[in-house]
Short mmCIF file of C-alpha atoms in Angstrom, two decimals:
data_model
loop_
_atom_site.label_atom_id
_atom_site.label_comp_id
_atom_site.label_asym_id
_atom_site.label_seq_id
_atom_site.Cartn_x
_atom_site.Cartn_y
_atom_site.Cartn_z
CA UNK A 2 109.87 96.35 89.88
CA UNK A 3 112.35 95.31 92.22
CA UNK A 4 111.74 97.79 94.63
CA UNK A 5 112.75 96.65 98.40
CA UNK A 6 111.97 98.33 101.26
CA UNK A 7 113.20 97.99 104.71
CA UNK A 8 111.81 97.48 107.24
CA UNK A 9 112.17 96.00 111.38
CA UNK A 10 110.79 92.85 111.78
CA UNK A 11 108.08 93.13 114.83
CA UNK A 12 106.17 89.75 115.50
CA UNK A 13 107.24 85.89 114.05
CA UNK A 14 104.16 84.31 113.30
CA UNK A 15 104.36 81.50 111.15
CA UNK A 16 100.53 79.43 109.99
CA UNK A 17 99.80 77.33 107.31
CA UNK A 18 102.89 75.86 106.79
CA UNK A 19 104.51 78.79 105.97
CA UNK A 20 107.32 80.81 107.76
CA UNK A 21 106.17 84.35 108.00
CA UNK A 22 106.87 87.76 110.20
CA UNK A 23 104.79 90.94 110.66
CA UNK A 24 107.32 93.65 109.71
CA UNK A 25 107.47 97.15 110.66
CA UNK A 26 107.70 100.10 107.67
CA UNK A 27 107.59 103.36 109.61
CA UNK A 28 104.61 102.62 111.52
CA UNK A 29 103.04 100.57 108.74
CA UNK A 30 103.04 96.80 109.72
CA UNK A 31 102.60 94.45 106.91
CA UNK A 32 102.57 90.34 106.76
CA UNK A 33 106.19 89.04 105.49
CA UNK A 34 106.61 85.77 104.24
CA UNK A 35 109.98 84.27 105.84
CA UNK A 36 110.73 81.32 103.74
CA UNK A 37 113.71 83.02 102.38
CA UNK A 38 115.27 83.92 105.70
CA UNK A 39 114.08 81.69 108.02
CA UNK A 40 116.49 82.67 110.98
CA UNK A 41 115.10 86.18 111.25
CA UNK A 42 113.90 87.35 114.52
CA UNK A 43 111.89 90.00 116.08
CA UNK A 44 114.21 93.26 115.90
CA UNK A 45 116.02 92.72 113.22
CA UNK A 46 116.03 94.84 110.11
CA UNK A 47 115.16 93.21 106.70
CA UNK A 48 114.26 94.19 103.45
CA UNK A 49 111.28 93.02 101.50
CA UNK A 50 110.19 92.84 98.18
CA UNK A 51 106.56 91.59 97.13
CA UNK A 52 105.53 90.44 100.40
CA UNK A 53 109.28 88.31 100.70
CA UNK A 54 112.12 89.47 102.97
CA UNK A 55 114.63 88.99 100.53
CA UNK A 56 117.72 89.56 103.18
CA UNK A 57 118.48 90.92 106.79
CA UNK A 58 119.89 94.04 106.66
CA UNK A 59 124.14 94.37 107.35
CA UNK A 60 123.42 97.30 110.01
CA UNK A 61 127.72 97.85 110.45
CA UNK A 62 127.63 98.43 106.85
CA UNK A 63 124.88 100.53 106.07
CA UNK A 64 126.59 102.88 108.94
CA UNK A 65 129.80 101.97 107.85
CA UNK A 66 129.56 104.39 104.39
CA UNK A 67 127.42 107.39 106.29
CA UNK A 68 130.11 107.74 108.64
CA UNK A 69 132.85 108.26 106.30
CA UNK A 70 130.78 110.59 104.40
CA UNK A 71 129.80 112.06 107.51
CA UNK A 72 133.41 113.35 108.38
CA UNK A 73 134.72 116.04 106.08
CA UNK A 74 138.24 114.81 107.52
CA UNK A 75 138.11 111.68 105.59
CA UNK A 76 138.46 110.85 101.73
CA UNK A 77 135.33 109.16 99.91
CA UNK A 78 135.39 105.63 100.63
CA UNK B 7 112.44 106.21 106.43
CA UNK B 8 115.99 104.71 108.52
CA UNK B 9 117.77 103.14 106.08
CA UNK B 10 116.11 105.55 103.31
CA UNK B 11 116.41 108.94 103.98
CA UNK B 12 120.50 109.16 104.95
CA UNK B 13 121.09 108.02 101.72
CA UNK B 14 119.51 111.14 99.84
CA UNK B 15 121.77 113.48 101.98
CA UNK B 16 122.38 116.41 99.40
CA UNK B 17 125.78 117.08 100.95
CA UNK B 18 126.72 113.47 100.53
CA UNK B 19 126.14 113.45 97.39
CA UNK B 20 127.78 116.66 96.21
CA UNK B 21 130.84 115.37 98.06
CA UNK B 22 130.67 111.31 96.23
CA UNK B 23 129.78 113.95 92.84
CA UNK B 24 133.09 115.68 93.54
CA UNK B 25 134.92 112.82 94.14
CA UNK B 26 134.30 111.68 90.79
CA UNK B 27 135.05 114.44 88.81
CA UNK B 28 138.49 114.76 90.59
CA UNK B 29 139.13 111.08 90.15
CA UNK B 30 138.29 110.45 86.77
CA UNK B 31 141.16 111.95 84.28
CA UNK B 32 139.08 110.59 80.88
CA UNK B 33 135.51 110.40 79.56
CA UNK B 34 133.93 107.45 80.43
CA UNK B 35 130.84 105.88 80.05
CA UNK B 36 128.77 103.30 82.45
CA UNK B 37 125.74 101.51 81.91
CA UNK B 38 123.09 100.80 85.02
CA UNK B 39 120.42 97.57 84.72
CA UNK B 40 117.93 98.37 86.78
CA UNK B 41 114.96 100.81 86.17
CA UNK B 42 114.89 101.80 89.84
CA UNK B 43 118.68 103.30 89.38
CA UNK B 44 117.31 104.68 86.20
CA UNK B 45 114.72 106.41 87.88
CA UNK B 46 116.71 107.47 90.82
CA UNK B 47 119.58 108.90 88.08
CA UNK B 48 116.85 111.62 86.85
CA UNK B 49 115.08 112.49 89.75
CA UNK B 50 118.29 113.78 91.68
CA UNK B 51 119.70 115.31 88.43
CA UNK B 52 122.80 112.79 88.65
CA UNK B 53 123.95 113.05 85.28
CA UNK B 54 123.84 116.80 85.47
CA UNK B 55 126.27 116.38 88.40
CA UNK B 56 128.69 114.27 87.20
CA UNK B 57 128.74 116.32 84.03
CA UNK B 58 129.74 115.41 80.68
CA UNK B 59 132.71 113.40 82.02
CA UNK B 60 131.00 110.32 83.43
CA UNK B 61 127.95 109.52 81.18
CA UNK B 62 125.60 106.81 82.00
CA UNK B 63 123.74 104.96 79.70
CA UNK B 64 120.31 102.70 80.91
CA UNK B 65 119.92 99.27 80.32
CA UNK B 66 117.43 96.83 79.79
CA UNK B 67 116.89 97.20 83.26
CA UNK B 68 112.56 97.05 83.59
CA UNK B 69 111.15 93.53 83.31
CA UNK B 70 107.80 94.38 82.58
CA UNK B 71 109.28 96.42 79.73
CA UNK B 72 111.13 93.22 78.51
CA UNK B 73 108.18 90.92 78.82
CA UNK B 74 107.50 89.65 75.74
CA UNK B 75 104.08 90.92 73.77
CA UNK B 76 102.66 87.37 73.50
CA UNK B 77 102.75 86.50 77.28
CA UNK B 78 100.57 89.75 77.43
CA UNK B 79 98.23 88.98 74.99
CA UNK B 80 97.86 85.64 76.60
CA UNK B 81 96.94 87.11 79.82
CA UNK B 82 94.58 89.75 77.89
CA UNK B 83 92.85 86.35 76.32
CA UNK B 84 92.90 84.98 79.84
CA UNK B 85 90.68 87.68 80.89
CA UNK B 86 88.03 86.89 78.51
CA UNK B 87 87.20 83.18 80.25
CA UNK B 88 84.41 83.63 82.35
CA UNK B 89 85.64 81.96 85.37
CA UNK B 90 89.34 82.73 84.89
CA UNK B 91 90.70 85.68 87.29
CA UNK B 92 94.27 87.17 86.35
CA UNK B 93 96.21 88.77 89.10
CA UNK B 94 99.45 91.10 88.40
CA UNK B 95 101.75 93.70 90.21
CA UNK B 96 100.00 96.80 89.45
CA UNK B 97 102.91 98.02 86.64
CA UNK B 98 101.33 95.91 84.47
CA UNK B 99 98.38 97.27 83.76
CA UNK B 100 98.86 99.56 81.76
CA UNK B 101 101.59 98.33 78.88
CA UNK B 102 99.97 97.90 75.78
CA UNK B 103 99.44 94.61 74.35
CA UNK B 104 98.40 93.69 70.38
CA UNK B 105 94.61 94.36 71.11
CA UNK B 106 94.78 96.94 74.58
CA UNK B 107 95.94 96.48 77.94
CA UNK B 108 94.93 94.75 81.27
CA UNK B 109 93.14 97.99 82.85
CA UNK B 110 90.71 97.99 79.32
CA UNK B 111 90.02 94.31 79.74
CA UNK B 112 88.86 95.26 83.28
CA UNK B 113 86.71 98.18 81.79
CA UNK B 114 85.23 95.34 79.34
CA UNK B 115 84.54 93.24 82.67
CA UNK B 116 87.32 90.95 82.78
CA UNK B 117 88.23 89.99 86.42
CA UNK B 118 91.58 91.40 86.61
CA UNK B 119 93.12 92.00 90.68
CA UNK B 120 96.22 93.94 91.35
CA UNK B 121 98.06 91.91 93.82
CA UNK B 122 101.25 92.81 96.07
CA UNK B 123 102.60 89.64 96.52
CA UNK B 124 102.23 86.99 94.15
CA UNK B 125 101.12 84.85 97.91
CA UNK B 126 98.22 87.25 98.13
CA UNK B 127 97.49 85.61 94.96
CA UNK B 128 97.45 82.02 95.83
CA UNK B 129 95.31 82.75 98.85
CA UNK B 130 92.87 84.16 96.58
CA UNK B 131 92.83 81.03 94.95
CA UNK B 132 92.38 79.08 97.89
CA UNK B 133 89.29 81.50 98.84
CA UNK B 134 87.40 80.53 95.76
CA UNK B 135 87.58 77.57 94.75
CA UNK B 136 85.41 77.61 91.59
CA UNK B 137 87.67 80.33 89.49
CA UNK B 138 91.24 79.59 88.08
CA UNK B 139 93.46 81.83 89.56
CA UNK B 140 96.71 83.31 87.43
CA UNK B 141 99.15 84.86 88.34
CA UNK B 142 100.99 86.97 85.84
CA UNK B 143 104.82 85.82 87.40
CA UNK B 144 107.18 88.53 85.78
CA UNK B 145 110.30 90.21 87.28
CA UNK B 146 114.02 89.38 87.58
CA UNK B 147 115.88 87.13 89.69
CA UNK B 148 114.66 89.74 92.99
CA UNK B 149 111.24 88.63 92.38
CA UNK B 150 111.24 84.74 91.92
CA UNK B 151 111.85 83.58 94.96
CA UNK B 152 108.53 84.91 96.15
CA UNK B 153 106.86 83.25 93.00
CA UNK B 154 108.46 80.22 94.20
CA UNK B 155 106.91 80.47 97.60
CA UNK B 156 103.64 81.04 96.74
CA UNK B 157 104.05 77.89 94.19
CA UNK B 158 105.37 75.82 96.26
CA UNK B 159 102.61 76.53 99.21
CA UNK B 160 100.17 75.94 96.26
CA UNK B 161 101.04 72.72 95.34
CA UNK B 162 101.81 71.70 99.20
CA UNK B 163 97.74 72.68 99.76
CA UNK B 164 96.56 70.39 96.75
CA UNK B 165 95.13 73.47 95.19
CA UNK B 166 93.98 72.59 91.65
CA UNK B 167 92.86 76.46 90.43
CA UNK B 168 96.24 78.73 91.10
CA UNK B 169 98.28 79.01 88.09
CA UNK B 170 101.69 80.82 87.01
CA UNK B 171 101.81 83.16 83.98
CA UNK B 172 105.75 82.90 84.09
CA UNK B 173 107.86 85.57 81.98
CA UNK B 174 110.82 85.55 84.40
CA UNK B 175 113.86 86.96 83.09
CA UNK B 176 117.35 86.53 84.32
CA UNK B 177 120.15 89.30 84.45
CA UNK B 178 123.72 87.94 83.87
CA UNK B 179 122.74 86.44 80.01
CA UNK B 180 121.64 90.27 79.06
CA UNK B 181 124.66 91.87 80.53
CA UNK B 182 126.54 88.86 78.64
CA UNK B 183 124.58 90.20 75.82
CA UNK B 184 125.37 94.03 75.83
CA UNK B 185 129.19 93.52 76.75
CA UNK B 186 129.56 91.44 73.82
CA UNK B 187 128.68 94.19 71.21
CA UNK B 188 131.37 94.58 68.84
CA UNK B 189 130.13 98.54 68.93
CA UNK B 190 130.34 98.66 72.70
CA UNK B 191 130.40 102.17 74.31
CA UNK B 192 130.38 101.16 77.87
CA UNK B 193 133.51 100.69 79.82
CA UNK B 194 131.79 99.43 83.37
CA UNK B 195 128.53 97.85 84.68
CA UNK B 196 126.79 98.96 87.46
CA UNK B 197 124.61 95.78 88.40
CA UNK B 198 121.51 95.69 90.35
CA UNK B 199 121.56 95.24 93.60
CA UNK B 200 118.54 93.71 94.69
CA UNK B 201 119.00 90.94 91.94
CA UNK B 202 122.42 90.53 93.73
CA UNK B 203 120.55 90.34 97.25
CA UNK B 204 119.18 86.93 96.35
CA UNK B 205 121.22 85.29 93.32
CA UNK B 206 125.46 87.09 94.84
CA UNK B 207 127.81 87.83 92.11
CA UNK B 208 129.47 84.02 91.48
CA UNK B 209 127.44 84.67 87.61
CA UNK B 210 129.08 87.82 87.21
CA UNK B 211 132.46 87.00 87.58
CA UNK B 212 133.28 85.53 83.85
CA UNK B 213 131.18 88.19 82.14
CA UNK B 214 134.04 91.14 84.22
CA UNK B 215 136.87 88.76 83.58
CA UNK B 216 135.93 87.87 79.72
CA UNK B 217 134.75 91.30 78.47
CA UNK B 218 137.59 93.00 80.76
CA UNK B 219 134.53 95.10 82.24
CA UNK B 220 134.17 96.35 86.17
CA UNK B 221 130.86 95.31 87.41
CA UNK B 222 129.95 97.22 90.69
CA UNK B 223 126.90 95.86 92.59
CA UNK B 224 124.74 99.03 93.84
CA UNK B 225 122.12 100.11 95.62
CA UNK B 226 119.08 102.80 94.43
CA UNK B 227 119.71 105.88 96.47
CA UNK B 228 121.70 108.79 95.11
CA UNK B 229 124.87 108.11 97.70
CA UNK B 230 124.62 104.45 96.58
CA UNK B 231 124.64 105.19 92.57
CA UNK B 232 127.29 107.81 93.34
CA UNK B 233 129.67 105.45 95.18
CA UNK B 234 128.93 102.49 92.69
CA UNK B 235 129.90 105.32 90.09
CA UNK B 236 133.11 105.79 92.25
CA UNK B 237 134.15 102.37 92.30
CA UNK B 238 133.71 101.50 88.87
CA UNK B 239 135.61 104.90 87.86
CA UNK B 240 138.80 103.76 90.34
CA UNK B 241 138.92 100.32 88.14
CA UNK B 242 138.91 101.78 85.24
CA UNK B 243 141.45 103.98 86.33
CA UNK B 244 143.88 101.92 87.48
CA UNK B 245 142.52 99.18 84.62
CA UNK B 246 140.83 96.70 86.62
CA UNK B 247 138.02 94.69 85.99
CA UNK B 248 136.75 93.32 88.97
CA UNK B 249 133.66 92.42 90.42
CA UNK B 250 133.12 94.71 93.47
CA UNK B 251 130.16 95.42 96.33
CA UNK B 252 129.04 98.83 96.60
CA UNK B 253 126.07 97.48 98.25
CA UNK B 254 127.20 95.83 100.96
CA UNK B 255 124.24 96.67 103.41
CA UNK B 256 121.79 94.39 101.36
CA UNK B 257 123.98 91.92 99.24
CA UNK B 258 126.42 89.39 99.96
CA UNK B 259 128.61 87.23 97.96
CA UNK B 260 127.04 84.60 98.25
CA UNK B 261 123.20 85.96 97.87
CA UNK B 262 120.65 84.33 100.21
CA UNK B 263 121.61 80.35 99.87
CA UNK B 264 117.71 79.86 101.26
CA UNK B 265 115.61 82.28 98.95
CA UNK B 266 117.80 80.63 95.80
CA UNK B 267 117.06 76.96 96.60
CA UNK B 268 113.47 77.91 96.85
CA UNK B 269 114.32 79.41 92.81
CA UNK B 270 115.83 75.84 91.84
CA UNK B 271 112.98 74.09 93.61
CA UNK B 272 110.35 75.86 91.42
CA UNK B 273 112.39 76.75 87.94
CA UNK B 274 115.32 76.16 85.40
CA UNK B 275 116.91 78.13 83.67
CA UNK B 276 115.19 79.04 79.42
CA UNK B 277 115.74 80.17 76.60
CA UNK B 278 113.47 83.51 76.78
CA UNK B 279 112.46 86.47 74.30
CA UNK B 280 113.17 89.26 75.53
CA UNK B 281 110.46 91.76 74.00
CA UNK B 282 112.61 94.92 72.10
CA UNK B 283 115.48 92.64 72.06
CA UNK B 284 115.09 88.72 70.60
CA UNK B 285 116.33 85.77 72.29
CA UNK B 286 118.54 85.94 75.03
CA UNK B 287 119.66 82.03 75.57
CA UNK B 288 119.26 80.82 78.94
CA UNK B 289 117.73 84.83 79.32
CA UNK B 290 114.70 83.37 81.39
CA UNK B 291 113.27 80.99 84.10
CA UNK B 292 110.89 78.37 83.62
CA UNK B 293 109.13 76.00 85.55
CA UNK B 294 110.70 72.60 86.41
CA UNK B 295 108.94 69.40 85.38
CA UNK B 296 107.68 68.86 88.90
CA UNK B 297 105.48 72.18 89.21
CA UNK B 298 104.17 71.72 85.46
CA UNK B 299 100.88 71.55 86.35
CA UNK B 300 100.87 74.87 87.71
CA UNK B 301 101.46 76.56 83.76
CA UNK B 302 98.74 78.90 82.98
CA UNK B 303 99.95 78.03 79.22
CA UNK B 304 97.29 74.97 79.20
CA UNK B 305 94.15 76.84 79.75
CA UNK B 306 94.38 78.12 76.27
CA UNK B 307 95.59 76.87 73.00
CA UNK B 308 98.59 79.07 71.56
CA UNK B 309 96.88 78.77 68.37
CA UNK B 310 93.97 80.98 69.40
CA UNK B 311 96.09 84.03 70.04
CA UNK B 312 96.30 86.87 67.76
CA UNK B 313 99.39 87.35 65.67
CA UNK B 314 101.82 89.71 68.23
CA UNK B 315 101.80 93.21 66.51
CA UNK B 316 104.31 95.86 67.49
CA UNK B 317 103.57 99.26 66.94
CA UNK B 318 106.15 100.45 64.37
CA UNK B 319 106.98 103.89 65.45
CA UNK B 320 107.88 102.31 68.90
CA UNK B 321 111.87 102.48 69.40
CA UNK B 322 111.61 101.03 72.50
CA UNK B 323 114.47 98.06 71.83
CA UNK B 324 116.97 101.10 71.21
CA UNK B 325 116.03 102.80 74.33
CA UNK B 326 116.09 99.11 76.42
CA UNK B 327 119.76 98.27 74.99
CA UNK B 328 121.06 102.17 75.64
CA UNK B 329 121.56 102.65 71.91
CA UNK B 330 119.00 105.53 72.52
CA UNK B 331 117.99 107.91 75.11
CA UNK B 332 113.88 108.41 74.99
CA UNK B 333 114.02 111.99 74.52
CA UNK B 334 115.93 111.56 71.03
CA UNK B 335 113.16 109.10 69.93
CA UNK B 336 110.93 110.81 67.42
CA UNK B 337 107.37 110.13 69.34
CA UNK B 338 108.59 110.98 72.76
CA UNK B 339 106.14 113.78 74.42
CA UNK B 340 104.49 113.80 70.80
CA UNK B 341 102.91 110.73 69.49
CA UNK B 342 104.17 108.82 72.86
CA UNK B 343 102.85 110.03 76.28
CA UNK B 344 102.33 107.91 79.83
CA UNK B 345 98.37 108.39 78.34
CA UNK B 346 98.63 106.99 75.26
CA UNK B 347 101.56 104.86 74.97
CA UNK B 348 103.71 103.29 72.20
CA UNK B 349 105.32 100.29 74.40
CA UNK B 350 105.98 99.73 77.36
CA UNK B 351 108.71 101.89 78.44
CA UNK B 352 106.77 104.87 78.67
CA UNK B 353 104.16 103.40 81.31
CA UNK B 354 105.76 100.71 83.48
CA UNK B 355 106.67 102.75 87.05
CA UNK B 356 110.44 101.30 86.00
CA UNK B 357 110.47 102.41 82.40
CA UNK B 358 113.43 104.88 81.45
CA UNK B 359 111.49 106.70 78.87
CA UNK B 360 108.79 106.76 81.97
CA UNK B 361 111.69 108.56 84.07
CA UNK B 362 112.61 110.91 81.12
CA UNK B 363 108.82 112.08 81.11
CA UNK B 364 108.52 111.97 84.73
CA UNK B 365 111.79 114.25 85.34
CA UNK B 366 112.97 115.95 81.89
CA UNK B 367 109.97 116.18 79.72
CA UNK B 368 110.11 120.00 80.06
CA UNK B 369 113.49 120.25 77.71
CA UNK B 370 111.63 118.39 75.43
CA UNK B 371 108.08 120.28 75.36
CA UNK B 372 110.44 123.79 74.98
CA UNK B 373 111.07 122.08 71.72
CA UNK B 374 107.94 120.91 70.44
CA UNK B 375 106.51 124.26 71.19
CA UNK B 376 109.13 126.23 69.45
CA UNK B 377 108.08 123.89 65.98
CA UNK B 378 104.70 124.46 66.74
CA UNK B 379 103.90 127.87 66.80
CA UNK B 380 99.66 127.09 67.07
CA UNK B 381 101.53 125.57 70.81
CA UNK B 382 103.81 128.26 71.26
CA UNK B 383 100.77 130.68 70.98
CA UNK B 384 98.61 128.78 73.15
CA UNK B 385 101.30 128.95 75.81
#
């Protein structure tokens, strides 16, 4: 149920009043509504959840854990 | 899938797995609330990894399994207006009500659409005009804010035919719940993150510091459960009880300020039943004063419903407060299966005893065959 995906936000285009984005899953481009992150902009990564980008993604962070797990050398963060 | 696939890395996890076993010195036992880590936990054999030494226990951690049996039969009555057409994430469809579920009422001609988002549904509403729209608005605290969107755009259009079935549920009042248990197993939390995404951890904070309880905010990939496991087993270790951010690629301390006004524009916090469970105060969201008008509860009186019946056999409330695993309930694989369900555990895509049949039922059908030797034979 509260399955998120991410995905890379690809085209702003906001009608009707409301603040929405056409987002990018792997080569499948769905219409995002943006009211919950309104300063998104095209490139950046976001995850969604029924048809709402819930956050933009912290891309240092998500890199942050595979690179210590990456590196035998270094204990599990 | 970037952002996906990294963090299902076999050697990753083997490594997080191993990390654990040489960190934790006692048993201990955890318990995850969310249905997505519960799935997750079975289909890459987690619990076999971390062995006997870290067990983890599933929470009440599905919302559709926790929405209550007379908000369904309402929306099964719903269906049987003639110009009345109920829309619902696709999970629904299938969990039994007193009289039947929302994919029969279909088969009986009801007009019954499985949306994505609940906007999708609103916009159906503004298409056609002449049929009441509803919206069957269940989920946790991950899901509301796009409830609240589509409401609010609603109401901003003047549209008169787009109502909200609301069963929202809220997380911190269950945890709050569990911890307080006077026969508590569970020394640590792992929260879910997506919940976390939008509401932070400010409402998590007493329940750590009161019940003396880590609570570790993680994702739904194996490396994410695995580290989450990781961090709580460090606080218990050195006897913390913090709240901590395993998550830290999605969630923030704060949440998202913007997607949680857009809650508080729309709802308050209720009083909710939680179905399996009773009760929990303050365990649900309901709609403010202001969007009242948008209650699918007016287009049919209460008093018309059917007394709620639960199947007996179900043990569902033991499996949703971790007092159970599925495969010790008598009816799993027998008299409960994904087609032909008890409750809804066993056929929301969230469901743990959904996950046990999805990933484990083979232990169990070794069993039933060796008691059945007509089975056995057949095999």
């Amino acid at each position: 149920m509260c399955l998120a995906v991410p995905g890379q936000v690809s085209e702003i285009d906001s009608r009707e009043g409301l603040a929405e984005a056409v987002v990018d899953f792997g080569g499948v481009r769905k219409r995002v509504c943006l009211e919950g992150l309104p300063e998104a902009r095209v490139g950046d990564w976001v995850l969604v959840h029924a048809g709402f980008a819930l956050q933009q993604l912290d891309e240092a962070a998500a890199e942050e854990l595979l690179g210590w797990l990456s590196d035998p050398e270094q204990p599990a963060p | 899938m970037r952002y996906v696939d990294e963090y299902r890395d076999a050697d990753r996890v083997r490594r997080l797995a191993d990390a654990v076993l040489a960190e934790a010195t006692r048993p201990v036992t955890l318990m995850e609330v969310c249905g997505g880590q519960t799935h997750t936990i079975l289909a890459s054999g987690i619990q076999q990894l971390l062995t006997e030494r870290v067990e983890l226990l599933h929470g009440p951690g599905c919302p559709i399994c926790v929405t209550p049996l007379e908000t369904l039969d309402l929306a099964l009555a719903l269906t049987e207006l003639p110009d009345v057409t109920v829309c619902s994430f696709g999970d629904m469809l299938r969990v039994p009500g007193s009289h039947g579920d929302l994919s029969a009422a279909r088969a009986r001609g009801g007009d019954v659409r499985v949306v994505y988002a609940p906007l999708d549904a609103a916009r159906l509403a503004a298409c056609e005009p002449d049929r009441r729209v509803v919206f069957l608005a269940v989920g946790f605290e991950t899901t509301v804010p796009a409830v609240a969107a589509a409401a609010r755009w609603a109401r901003d259009r003047g549209l008169c035919n787009f109502f909200l079935l609301v069963s929202h549920v809220r997380v911190p009042p269950a945890l709050e719940l569990i911890a307080s248990d006077p026969e508590r197993r569970i020394q640590a939390f792992l929260a879910a993150g997506h919940v976390c995404t939008v509401m932070g951890t400010a409402e998590y904070q007493p329940i750590a510091a009161t019940h003396d309880m880590p609570i570790v905010v993680t994702g739904f990939e194996p490396v994410d459960i695995l580290q989450g496991v990781l961090m709580a087993v460090r606080q218990i270790e050195r006897g913390e009880a913090q709240v901590s951010i395993q998550y830290r690629r999605a969630v923030r301390d704060e949440g998202n300020p913007a997607a949680r006004a857009l809650i508080d524009e729309v709802f308050e916090a209720t009083d909710r039943p939680w179905r399996g469970i009773g009760i929990i105060q303050q365990g649900g969201l309901g709609l403010r004063q202001e969007y009242a008008s948008l209650d699918a509860q007016q287009l049919i009186p209460t008093d018309a419903l059917p007394q709620p019946e639960e199947p007996e056999r179900c043990r569902a409330s033991e499996v949703l407060q971790g007092r159970m695993r599925p495969p010790e309930c008598p009816e799993f694989g027998r008299g409960c299966r994904p087609e032909q369900p008890l409750g809804a555990p066993m056929v929301s895509s969230e469901g743990a005893c959904a996950a046990y049949f999805a990933y484990r039922i083979g232990d169990v059908e070794d069993e039933i065959a060796s008691q059945d030797p007509a089975r056995e034979a057949q095999a």
